[in-house]
Amino acid sequence: MAGGFVHHGGTNGEGFEYRITSYFVFACIVAALGGSLFGYDLGVSGGVTSMDDFLKDFFPKVYRRKQEHLNETDYCKYDNQILTLFTSSLYFAGLISTFAASHVTRTRGRRGSIMVGSVSFFVGAIFNAFAVNISMLIIGRIFLGIGIGFGNQAVPLYLSEMAPAKIRGAVNQLFQLTTCLGILVANFVNYGTNKIHPWGWRLSLGLAAVPATLMFIGGIFLPETPNSLVEQGKLDEGRRVLEKVRGVKNVDAEFADLLEASEAARAITQPFRNLLQPKNRPQLIIGGLGIPAFQQLTGMNSILFYAPVIFQSLGFGSGAALYSSIITSTMLVVATFVSMAVVDKFGRRFLFLEAGCQMILSMLVLAIILALKFGRGVELSKGYAVVLVIMICLFVAAYGWSWGPLGWLVPSELFPLETRSAGQSLVVSVNLFFTAAIAQCFLVSLCHLRYGIFLLFAALILIMSLFIYFLLPETKQVPIEEVHLLFQSHWLWKKYVGDGRTPV
């Protein structure tokens, strides 16, 4: 498959030639396995925390409350801060470890961080599978978090840097695709292990070692990105890898872009401090703070964490709850394929804004039904329950082709090379902070706010849609080392970065 791309919005208009090679495909598939670690944990955690055998062993009070059928337990039966700490401890660990990952990614390469992440995730899976007390569970979650901190820091950068500009959106979304597949597989695993008594939950948690092992073995043969090699001063090797990845010898224009970017990168000794400079203000606010925070404030990961819990709280049985989770995770996979197909055609902004409307509508319908028909100590009728599942599926689909994949894609392409590793660490840390905070607060919020929690998410989605509309320029098909030039013509950001002709 041959192809070429001429960027018309940049400063020089030179063509970047490429072919899709088996070498390129292999590298992207292996690196994208990092998403399966994140996804498997997202999917498996909620299922395990709804399994009776797991609750009996570690959270007997929650188990007893679950068996009661009182009015107040409709929303509150799983409200336990230690139980939610089981989930959120991973994300606090990932938040801290991503700063160490930034140093490794910048000095040792993206591949190094991917390898470290796979080893740590494997260790965490073993701890959790053989846990005999809550302390072992939390220690295992911390190792899993370190693995995710390193993997999520390096993998989106790796995919964006390896991909030709014309298909960068679709290639980067391989990370989201494997995340979604990990969620889907985890839900199937939970559906099966829920029938294995009393140790089925151990199998669910222990199988996390499988994607970690695959990622480590594949990582042994993984090439480093040309951008990273040039950044490290390995110019000849960087040129050689670029030619092999692109499948053509004529890479002069793209290599010149890398050289120019690497000169600026090597001049930076404090990349985190450099993020605070006015010229990097757009990347900091949009990519480093806004998008990763808003990705979690959609409420999507709360639904994924606790999908089985939500469906049980809505009156579904234990098996039906896990089955419903499989339905929603399947929707997530399908939506990711939709996004991969259209993101480089219609652009990032279109997907963000369309999905915002769809997600707000879904949340409003959810809130109205729950306000009128739920929380009186009786199960919902089948008709209303079906409507709730449909609304959740529509919400998941919208997230799956917007904030899910684009929440990783857009930040990874906004930062210039000199701050890319530090910027991605900030992205991951902000993302995981809000992931952990929402995981810790969602069930207690559901308990006290009841249907109001979904109205809160609807309001937040409206705010983030306005954020995208006014502040994010379109980045589709722009070479990654030229994306920062878009801010020079933006109505607001040009005040901070200049117009390319006059100093700021």
Short mmCIF file of C-alpha atoms in Angstrom, two decimals:
data_model
loop_
_atom_site.label_atom_id
_atom_site.label_comp_id
_atom_site.label_asym_id
_atom_site.label_seq_id
_atom_site.Cartn_x
_atom_site.Cartn_y
_atom_site.Cartn_z
CA MET A 1 0.00 0.00 0.00
CA ALA A 2 1.73 3.15 -1.17
CA GLY A 3 0.93 6.67 -0.26
CA GLY A 4 2.26 10.17 0.16
CA PHE A 5 1.16 13.26 2.00
CA VAL A 6 1.80 16.91 1.34
CA HIS A 7 1.02 19.17 4.27
CA HIS A 8 -0.54 22.38 2.96
CA GLY A 9 -0.88 24.14 6.31
CA GLY A 10 2.77 24.15 7.35
CA THR A 11 5.68 26.41 6.60
CA ASN A 12 7.41 24.54 3.79
CA GLY A 13 4.91 22.28 2.01
CA GLU A 14 7.38 19.44 1.45
CA GLY A 15 5.99 15.97 0.81
CA PHE A 16 6.39 13.14 3.32
CA GLU A 17 6.42 9.84 1.41
CA TYR A 18 5.57 6.49 2.97
CA ARG A 19 4.34 2.96 2.40
CA ILE A 20 2.62 0.70 4.91
CA THR A 21 5.26 -1.95 5.67
CA SER A 22 5.11 -5.15 7.74
CA TYR A 23 7.82 -3.66 9.95
CA PHE A 24 5.62 -0.66 10.71
CA VAL A 25 2.53 -2.81 11.34
CA PHE A 26 4.43 -5.11 13.72
CA ALA A 27 5.82 -2.19 15.72
CA CYS A 28 2.43 -0.54 16.11
CA ILE A 29 0.61 -3.74 17.11
CA VAL A 30 3.19 -4.68 19.76
CA ALA A 31 3.28 -1.16 21.22
CA ALA A 32 -0.51 -0.93 21.22
CA LEU A 33 -0.67 -3.97 23.49
CA GLY A 34 0.02 -1.46 26.26
CA GLY A 35 -3.61 -0.43 25.96
CA SER A 36 -4.73 -3.97 26.75
CA LEU A 37 -3.11 -3.71 30.20
CA PHE A 38 -5.12 -0.57 30.95
CA GLY A 39 -8.29 -1.99 29.43
CA TYR A 40 -8.14 -5.38 31.12
CA ASP A 41 -7.82 -3.73 34.50
CA LEU A 42 -10.68 -1.31 33.77
CA GLY A 43 -12.91 -4.22 32.85
CA VAL A 44 -11.88 -6.73 35.47
CA SER A 45 -11.99 -4.46 38.53
CA GLY A 46 -15.70 -3.71 38.47
CA GLY A 47 -16.60 -7.34 37.83
CA VAL A 48 -14.46 -8.69 40.64
CA THR A 49 -15.79 -6.15 43.15
CA SER A 50 -19.33 -7.41 42.45
CA MET A 51 -18.46 -11.11 42.92
CA ASP A 52 -19.86 -12.62 46.10
CA ASP A 53 -16.79 -14.79 46.77
CA PHE A 54 -14.47 -11.79 46.59
CA LEU A 55 -16.70 -9.71 48.84
CA LYS A 56 -17.02 -12.52 51.39
CA ASP A 57 -13.23 -12.86 51.63
CA PHE A 58 -12.29 -9.19 51.85
CA PHE A 59 -15.41 -7.05 52.35
CA PRO A 60 -17.97 -9.06 54.38
CA LYS A 61 -19.85 -5.93 55.46
CA VAL A 62 -20.42 -4.95 51.84
CA TYR A 63 -21.54 -8.51 51.08
CA ARG A 64 -24.11 -8.45 53.88
CA ARG A 65 -25.39 -5.03 52.80
CA LYS A 66 -25.65 -6.30 49.21
CA GLN A 67 -28.00 -9.04 50.34
CA GLU A 68 -30.37 -6.61 51.98
CA HIS A 69 -33.32 -5.13 50.10
CA LEU A 70 -33.93 -1.86 51.92
CA ASN A 71 -34.82 1.44 50.29
CA GLU A 72 -31.51 3.09 51.11
CA THR A 73 -29.46 0.30 49.55
CA ASP A 74 -30.78 0.84 46.05
CA TYR A 75 -28.00 3.36 45.47
CA CYS A 76 -25.79 2.71 48.50
CA LYS A 77 -25.26 -1.04 48.71
CA TYR A 78 -21.64 -0.81 47.41
CA ASP A 79 -20.68 2.43 49.15
CA ASN A 80 -17.44 1.45 50.92
CA GLN A 81 -14.27 3.54 50.74
CA ILE A 82 -11.89 0.59 51.25
CA LEU A 83 -13.61 -1.26 48.41
CA THR A 84 -13.16 1.73 46.10
CA LEU A 85 -9.57 2.13 47.32
CA PHE A 86 -8.96 -1.33 45.83
CA THR A 87 -9.68 0.22 42.45
CA SER A 88 -8.31 3.73 42.86
CA SER A 89 -4.97 2.79 44.51
CA LEU A 90 -3.77 1.65 41.10
CA TYR A 91 -4.36 5.07 39.59
CA PHE A 92 -2.66 6.96 42.41
CA ALA A 93 0.39 4.72 41.89
CA GLY A 94 0.28 5.37 38.15
CA LEU A 95 0.01 9.11 38.75
CA ILE A 96 3.29 9.15 40.71
CA SER A 97 5.19 6.67 38.55
CA THR A 98 4.54 8.52 35.30
CA PHE A 99 7.04 11.21 36.29
CA ALA A 100 9.76 8.57 36.58
CA ALA A 101 8.51 7.23 33.25
CA SER A 102 9.07 10.66 31.69
CA HIS A 103 12.81 10.50 32.48
CA VAL A 104 13.09 6.95 31.13
CA THR A 105 11.11 7.80 28.00
CA ARG A 106 13.23 10.85 27.23
CA THR A 107 16.69 9.41 28.00
CA ARG A 108 16.24 5.70 27.26
CA GLY A 109 13.47 5.84 24.70
CA ARG A 110 9.80 4.97 24.42
CA ARG A 111 10.60 1.25 24.17
CA GLY A 112 12.33 1.29 27.57
CA SER A 113 9.25 2.60 29.34
CA ILE A 114 7.04 0.06 27.57
CA MET A 115 9.26 -2.78 28.83
CA VAL A 116 9.34 -1.49 32.41
CA GLY A 117 5.57 -1.15 32.38
CA SER A 118 5.02 -4.74 31.26
CA VAL A 119 7.25 -6.17 34.02
CA SER A 120 5.60 -4.14 36.77
CA PHE A 121 2.11 -5.06 35.56
CA PHE A 122 3.05 -8.76 35.57
CA VAL A 123 4.26 -8.55 39.19
CA GLY A 124 1.03 -6.81 40.23
CA ALA A 125 -1.11 -9.49 38.59
CA ILE A 126 0.69 -12.23 40.53
CA PHE A 127 0.28 -10.38 43.84
CA ASN A 128 -3.45 -9.96 43.28
CA ALA A 129 -4.02 -13.54 42.18
CA PHE A 130 -2.50 -14.93 45.38
CA ALA A 131 -3.72 -12.22 47.79
CA VAL A 132 -4.79 -13.41 51.23
CA ASN A 133 -5.53 -10.01 52.75
CA ILE A 134 -6.37 -6.46 51.73
CA SER A 135 -2.73 -5.36 52.09
CA MET A 136 -1.63 -7.82 49.40
CA LEU A 137 -4.44 -6.62 47.17
CA ILE A 138 -3.34 -2.99 47.53
CA ILE A 139 0.35 -3.85 46.96
CA GLY A 140 -0.61 -5.70 43.80
CA ARG A 141 -2.67 -2.74 42.65
CA ILE A 142 0.30 -0.44 43.21
CA PHE A 143 2.50 -2.57 40.95
CA LEU A 144 -0.27 -2.60 38.34
CA GLY A 145 -0.45 1.18 38.64
CA ILE A 146 3.28 1.58 38.05
CA GLY A 147 2.91 -0.56 34.94
CA ILE A 148 0.05 1.56 33.65
CA GLY A 149 1.92 4.77 34.51
CA PHE A 150 4.86 3.72 32.34
CA GLY A 151 2.74 2.18 29.57
CA ASN A 152 0.28 5.04 29.21
CA GLN A 153 3.15 7.52 29.20
CA ALA A 154 5.06 5.83 26.38
CA VAL A 155 2.58 4.02 24.13
CA PRO A 156 0.55 7.01 22.78
CA LEU A 157 3.82 8.84 22.05
CA TYR A 158 5.25 5.78 20.34
CA LEU A 159 2.25 5.35 18.05
CA SER A 160 2.00 9.04 17.16
CA GLU A 161 5.71 9.25 16.34
CA MET A 162 5.78 6.06 14.28
CA ALA A 163 2.72 6.96 12.21
CA PRO A 164 2.74 8.95 8.96
CA ALA A 165 0.87 12.24 9.37
CA LYS A 166 -1.95 11.24 7.03
CA ILE A 167 -2.99 8.24 9.15
CA ARG A 168 -1.69 9.31 12.57
CA GLY A 169 -5.18 9.52 14.04
CA ALA A 170 -6.12 5.96 13.11
CA VAL A 171 -2.75 4.51 14.16
CA ASN A 172 -2.73 6.26 17.54
CA GLN A 173 -6.21 4.91 18.19
CA LEU A 174 -4.80 1.38 18.21
CA PHE A 175 -4.07 2.22 21.86
CA GLN A 176 -7.75 2.88 22.50
CA LEU A 177 -8.74 -0.18 20.46
CA THR A 178 -6.61 -2.53 22.53
CA THR A 179 -7.88 -0.80 25.67
CA CYS A 180 -11.45 -1.54 24.59
CA LEU A 181 -10.60 -5.11 23.62
CA GLY A 182 -8.99 -5.53 27.03
CA ILE A 183 -12.22 -4.34 28.66
CA LEU A 184 -14.28 -6.71 26.51
CA VAL A 185 -12.06 -9.72 27.24
CA ALA A 186 -12.12 -8.89 30.96
CA ASN A 187 -15.91 -8.86 30.95
CA PHE A 188 -16.03 -12.28 29.26
CA VAL A 189 -13.50 -13.57 31.79
CA ASN A 190 -15.55 -12.22 34.69
CA TYR A 191 -18.71 -13.75 33.24
CA GLY A 192 -17.01 -17.15 33.26
CA THR A 193 -15.08 -16.94 36.53
CA ASN A 194 -18.15 -15.72 38.41
CA LYS A 195 -19.38 -19.32 38.12
CA ILE A 196 -16.18 -20.78 39.60
CA HIS A 197 -16.51 -20.93 43.37
CA PRO A 198 -14.79 -19.84 45.54
CA TRP A 199 -11.66 -18.80 43.64
CA GLY A 200 -12.94 -17.51 40.33
CA TRP A 201 -12.01 -13.93 41.22
CA ARG A 202 -8.35 -15.00 41.59
CA LEU A 203 -8.36 -16.23 38.00
CA SER A 204 -9.82 -12.93 36.80
CA LEU A 205 -7.09 -10.91 38.50
CA GLY A 206 -4.25 -13.33 37.66
CA LEU A 207 -4.98 -13.41 33.93
CA ALA A 208 -3.75 -9.80 33.77
CA ALA A 209 -0.30 -11.39 33.54
CA VAL A 210 -1.08 -12.64 30.02
CA PRO A 211 -1.12 -9.28 28.14
CA ALA A 212 1.87 -8.15 30.23
CA THR A 213 3.85 -11.22 29.12
CA LEU A 214 2.89 -10.70 25.46
CA MET A 215 3.90 -7.05 25.66
CA PHE A 216 7.29 -7.88 27.21
CA ILE A 217 8.14 -10.56 24.65
CA GLY A 218 7.06 -8.34 21.75
CA GLY A 219 8.96 -5.42 23.26
CA ILE A 220 12.24 -7.31 22.95
CA PHE A 221 11.92 -6.99 19.17
CA LEU A 222 10.36 -3.53 19.15
CA PRO A 223 12.26 -0.75 17.31
CA GLU A 224 12.69 2.65 18.93
CA THR A 225 10.94 5.59 17.25
CA PRO A 226 13.02 7.73 14.86
CA ASN A 227 12.02 10.81 16.87
CA SER A 228 13.41 9.35 20.07
CA LEU A 229 16.63 8.16 18.43
CA VAL A 230 17.27 11.59 16.94
CA GLU A 231 16.43 13.20 20.30
CA GLN A 232 19.11 10.97 21.89
CA GLY A 233 21.66 12.02 19.25
CA LYS A 234 21.61 8.68 17.37
CA LEU A 235 21.16 10.32 13.98
CA ASP A 236 22.34 7.49 11.70
CA GLU A 237 20.21 4.92 13.49
CA GLY A 238 17.26 7.32 13.50
CA ARG A 239 17.54 7.80 9.73
CA ARG A 240 17.84 4.06 9.18
CA VAL A 241 14.76 3.27 11.29
CA LEU A 242 12.78 6.06 9.60
CA GLU A 243 13.56 4.62 6.15
CA LYS A 244 12.58 1.13 7.31
CA VAL A 245 9.36 2.27 8.97
CA ARG A 246 8.30 4.42 6.01
CA GLY A 247 9.35 1.82 3.44
CA VAL A 248 11.05 4.44 1.21
CA LYS A 249 14.53 5.94 0.90
CA ASN A 250 13.29 9.48 0.27
CA VAL A 251 12.70 10.63 3.84
CA ASP A 252 14.76 13.81 3.58
CA ALA A 253 11.88 16.19 4.32
CA GLU A 254 10.61 14.29 7.36
CA PHE A 255 14.13 13.68 8.69
CA ALA A 256 14.88 17.38 8.39
CA ASP A 257 11.80 18.07 10.53
CA LEU A 258 13.13 15.63 13.14
CA LEU A 259 16.57 17.22 13.14
CA GLU A 260 15.11 20.69 13.61
CA ALA A 261 12.89 19.48 16.44
CA SER A 262 15.74 17.56 18.11
CA GLU A 263 17.98 20.65 18.14
CA ALA A 264 15.34 22.45 20.18
CA ALA A 265 14.85 19.38 22.36
CA ARG A 266 18.54 19.00 23.24
CA ALA A 267 18.66 22.67 24.26
CA ILE A 268 16.05 22.00 26.97
CA THR A 269 17.44 20.71 30.26
CA GLN A 270 14.28 21.26 32.35
CA PRO A 271 11.37 20.10 30.14
CA PHE A 272 8.77 20.39 32.92
CA ARG A 273 9.78 23.99 33.58
CA ASN A 274 9.72 24.63 29.84
CA LEU A 275 6.05 23.61 29.79
CA LEU A 276 5.26 26.76 31.77
CA GLN A 277 6.66 29.12 29.13
CA PRO A 278 4.09 31.24 27.26
CA LYS A 279 4.89 29.58 23.92
CA ASN A 280 3.72 26.25 25.39
CA ARG A 281 0.59 27.68 27.02
CA PRO A 282 -1.85 26.13 24.48
CA GLN A 283 -0.32 22.65 24.85
CA LEU A 284 -0.30 22.95 28.64
CA ILE A 285 -3.92 24.06 28.97
CA ILE A 286 -5.47 21.93 26.20
CA GLY A 287 -3.31 18.81 26.11
CA GLY A 288 -1.74 18.72 29.56
CA LEU A 289 -4.66 19.78 31.75
CA GLY A 290 -7.99 20.16 29.96
CA ILE A 291 -8.39 17.08 27.78
CA PRO A 292 -7.03 14.45 30.24
CA ALA A 293 -9.16 15.86 33.07
CA PHE A 294 -12.27 16.15 30.94
CA GLN A 295 -11.80 12.61 29.59
CA GLN A 296 -12.49 11.32 33.10
CA LEU A 297 -15.12 13.91 33.97
CA THR A 298 -17.38 12.51 31.27
CA GLY A 299 -18.17 9.81 33.82
CA MET A 300 -17.28 7.06 31.36
CA ASN A 301 -14.67 5.26 33.43
CA SER A 302 -17.02 5.26 36.38
CA ILE A 303 -19.51 3.37 34.23
CA LEU A 304 -16.78 0.94 33.13
CA PHE A 305 -15.43 0.44 36.65
CA TYR A 306 -18.81 -0.25 38.11
CA ALA A 307 -20.93 -1.39 35.17
CA PRO A 308 -21.74 -4.70 36.92
CA VAL A 309 -22.40 -2.81 40.15
CA ILE A 310 -24.62 -0.28 38.37
CA PHE A 311 -26.68 -2.98 36.68
CA GLN A 312 -27.06 -4.90 39.93
CA SER A 313 -28.09 -1.72 41.71
CA LEU A 314 -30.65 -1.17 38.95
CA GLY A 315 -32.19 -4.55 39.71
CA PHE A 316 -30.36 -6.89 37.34
CA GLY A 317 -29.11 -10.22 38.71
CA SER A 318 -25.40 -10.94 39.13
CA GLY A 319 -25.03 -12.91 35.89
CA ALA A 320 -27.21 -10.49 33.96
CA ALA A 321 -25.13 -7.60 35.27
CA LEU A 322 -21.91 -9.02 33.88
CA TYR A 323 -23.65 -9.89 30.62
CA SER A 324 -24.86 -6.28 30.33
CA SER A 325 -21.28 -5.15 30.88
CA ILE A 326 -20.22 -7.30 27.93
CA ILE A 327 -22.79 -5.51 25.78
CA THR A 328 -21.49 -2.07 26.72
CA SER A 329 -17.83 -3.03 26.22
CA THR A 330 -18.70 -4.47 22.79
CA MET A 331 -20.23 -1.11 21.90
CA LEU A 332 -16.97 0.52 22.96
CA VAL A 333 -14.96 -1.67 20.58
CA VAL A 334 -17.33 -1.01 17.66
CA ALA A 335 -17.23 2.74 18.33
CA THR A 336 -13.43 2.71 18.32
CA PHE A 337 -13.42 1.16 14.85
CA VAL A 338 -15.81 3.91 13.74
CA SER A 339 -13.45 6.54 15.11
CA MET A 340 -10.42 4.95 13.41
CA ALA A 341 -12.28 5.03 10.11
CA VAL A 342 -13.31 8.69 10.21
CA VAL A 343 -10.91 10.59 12.49
CA ASP A 344 -8.47 11.47 9.71
CA LYS A 345 -11.32 12.37 7.35
CA PHE A 346 -13.74 14.42 9.48
CA GLY A 347 -11.22 15.50 12.08
CA ARG A 348 -10.90 15.57 15.84
CA ARG A 349 -13.18 18.55 16.51
CA PHE A 350 -16.16 17.03 14.68
CA LEU A 351 -16.01 13.83 16.73
CA PHE A 352 -15.63 15.71 20.01
CA LEU A 353 -18.61 17.99 19.35
CA GLU A 354 -21.01 15.40 17.90
CA ALA A 355 -20.31 13.03 20.77
CA GLY A 356 -20.85 15.80 23.30
CA CYS A 357 -24.45 16.26 22.12
CA GLN A 358 -25.11 12.50 22.17
CA MET A 359 -23.60 12.02 25.65
CA ILE A 360 -25.55 14.92 27.17
CA LEU A 361 -28.82 13.54 25.79
CA SER A 362 -28.06 10.06 27.16
CA MET A 363 -27.24 11.37 30.63
CA LEU A 364 -30.41 13.47 30.77
CA VAL A 365 -32.61 10.49 29.88
CA LEU A 366 -30.82 8.35 32.47
CA ALA A 367 -31.36 10.99 35.15
CA ILE A 368 -35.06 11.47 34.33
CA ILE A 369 -35.87 7.73 34.46
CA LEU A 370 -33.94 7.20 37.67
CA ALA A 371 -35.55 10.26 39.27
CA LEU A 372 -39.08 9.10 38.45
CA LYS A 373 -38.91 5.33 38.66
CA PHE A 374 -35.99 4.23 40.84
CA GLY A 375 -34.93 4.32 44.50
CA ARG A 376 -38.20 3.19 46.15
CA GLY A 377 -37.00 -0.26 47.21
CA VAL A 378 -38.45 -2.04 44.15
CA GLU A 379 -36.81 -3.24 40.97
CA LEU A 380 -37.28 -1.33 37.74
CA SER A 381 -39.72 -2.74 35.23
CA LYS A 382 -38.18 -4.54 32.29
CA GLY A 383 -39.11 -1.75 29.89
CA TYR A 384 -37.39 0.98 31.87
CA ALA A 385 -34.37 -1.23 32.49
CA VAL A 386 -34.01 -1.79 28.74
CA VAL A 387 -34.19 1.97 28.10
CA LEU A 388 -31.43 2.52 30.69
CA VAL A 389 -29.19 -0.04 29.03
CA ILE A 390 -29.81 1.56 25.61
CA MET A 391 -28.95 5.01 26.97
CA ILE A 392 -25.77 3.65 28.54
CA CYS A 393 -24.86 2.02 25.21
CA LEU A 394 -25.44 5.28 23.31
CA PHE A 395 -23.30 7.08 25.86
CA VAL A 396 -20.55 4.44 25.58
CA ALA A 397 -20.64 4.60 21.78
CA ALA A 398 -20.29 8.40 21.75
CA TYR A 399 -17.41 8.22 24.21
CA GLY A 400 -15.85 5.39 22.21
CA TRP A 401 -15.44 7.49 19.07
CA SER A 402 -14.55 10.74 20.84
CA TRP A 403 -13.16 11.32 24.32
CA GLY A 404 -11.92 7.76 24.67
CA PRO A 405 -9.45 7.62 21.76
CA LEU A 406 -9.04 11.37 21.21
CA GLY A 407 -8.23 11.90 24.87
CA TRP A 408 -4.93 10.10 24.17
CA LEU A 409 -4.45 11.03 20.50
CA VAL A 410 -4.77 14.82 20.69
CA PRO A 411 -2.39 15.45 23.63
CA SER A 412 0.24 13.13 22.11
CA GLU A 413 0.32 15.22 18.91
CA LEU A 414 0.12 18.70 20.44
CA PHE A 415 3.44 18.88 22.29
CA PRO A 416 6.67 19.73 20.41
CA LEU A 417 9.52 17.22 20.71
CA GLU A 418 11.41 19.18 23.39
CA THR A 419 8.50 18.90 25.84
CA ARG A 420 6.72 15.81 24.46
CA SER A 421 7.87 13.33 27.10
CA ALA A 422 7.27 15.76 29.99
CA GLY A 423 3.95 16.79 28.47
CA GLN A 424 2.79 13.19 28.16
CA SER A 425 3.71 12.58 31.81
CA LEU A 426 1.53 15.52 32.75
CA VAL A 427 -1.26 14.10 30.57
CA VAL A 428 -1.05 10.70 32.27
CA SER A 429 -0.76 12.12 35.78
CA VAL A 430 -3.78 14.42 35.35
CA ASN A 431 -5.74 11.60 33.69
CA LEU A 432 -4.96 9.13 36.47
CA PHE A 433 -5.56 11.68 39.22
CA PHE A 434 -9.09 12.31 38.00
CA THR A 435 -9.56 8.60 37.29
CA ALA A 436 -8.61 7.76 40.88
CA ALA A 437 -10.61 10.61 42.38
CA ILE A 438 -13.76 9.68 40.48
CA ALA A 439 -13.29 5.98 41.23
CA GLN A 440 -13.02 6.85 44.92
CA CYS A 441 -15.95 9.26 44.91
CA PHE A 442 -18.39 7.80 42.37
CA LEU A 443 -20.17 5.25 44.55
CA VAL A 444 -20.53 7.59 47.52
CA SER A 445 -21.75 10.29 45.09
CA LEU A 446 -24.21 7.83 43.55
CA CYS A 447 -25.39 7.02 47.05
CA HIS A 448 -25.97 10.64 48.13
CA LEU A 449 -26.66 12.48 44.85
CA ARG A 450 -28.63 9.56 43.38
CA TYR A 451 -29.84 10.48 39.89
CA GLY A 452 -28.22 13.91 40.31
CA ILE A 453 -24.81 12.40 39.59
CA PHE A 454 -25.85 11.93 35.96
CA LEU A 455 -27.08 15.52 35.72
CA LEU A 456 -23.68 16.61 37.05
CA PHE A 457 -21.91 14.63 34.32
CA ALA A 458 -24.22 16.14 31.67
CA ALA A 459 -23.29 19.65 32.82
CA LEU A 460 -19.58 18.79 32.76
CA ILE A 461 -19.87 17.40 29.21
CA LEU A 462 -21.47 20.68 28.10
CA ILE A 463 -18.53 22.62 29.58
CA MET A 464 -15.91 20.39 27.94
CA SER A 465 -17.66 20.62 24.56
CA LEU A 466 -17.45 24.41 24.73
CA PHE A 467 -13.78 24.07 25.71
CA ILE A 468 -13.09 22.07 22.53
CA TYR A 469 -15.14 24.39 20.31
CA PHE A 470 -13.32 27.55 21.34
CA LEU A 471 -9.77 26.39 22.13
CA LEU A 472 -8.74 23.35 20.05
CA PRO A 473 -7.57 23.84 16.44
CA GLU A 474 -7.99 20.97 13.99
CA THR A 475 -4.87 18.75 13.84
CA LYS A 476 -5.86 16.12 11.28
CA GLN A 477 -3.15 15.21 8.73
CA VAL A 478 -0.71 17.84 10.05
CA PRO A 479 2.87 16.47 10.48
CA ILE A 480 3.50 15.96 14.17
CA GLU A 481 6.52 18.29 14.30
CA GLU A 482 4.43 21.09 12.73
CA VAL A 483 1.30 20.87 14.88
CA HIS A 484 2.56 23.63 17.18
CA LEU A 485 2.43 26.06 14.23
CA LEU A 486 -1.39 25.87 14.24
CA PHE A 487 -1.53 28.01 17.37
CA GLN A 488 0.09 30.93 15.52
CA SER A 489 -3.17 31.55 13.64
CA HIS A 490 -5.62 30.74 16.46
CA TRP A 491 -7.74 33.66 17.68
CA LEU A 492 -6.62 33.25 21.29
CA TRP A 493 -3.36 31.31 21.35
CA LYS A 494 -1.54 33.61 18.92
CA LYS A 495 -1.48 36.16 21.75
CA TYR A 496 0.81 33.78 23.65
CA VAL A 497 2.85 32.09 20.91
CA GLY A 498 2.99 34.93 18.34
CA ASP A 499 2.09 34.75 14.67
CA GLY A 500 5.43 33.39 13.47
CA ARG A 501 6.54 36.80 12.20
CA THR A 502 6.81 38.95 15.29
CA PRO A 503 8.15 38.03 18.73
CA VAL A 504 5.69 37.58 21.59
#
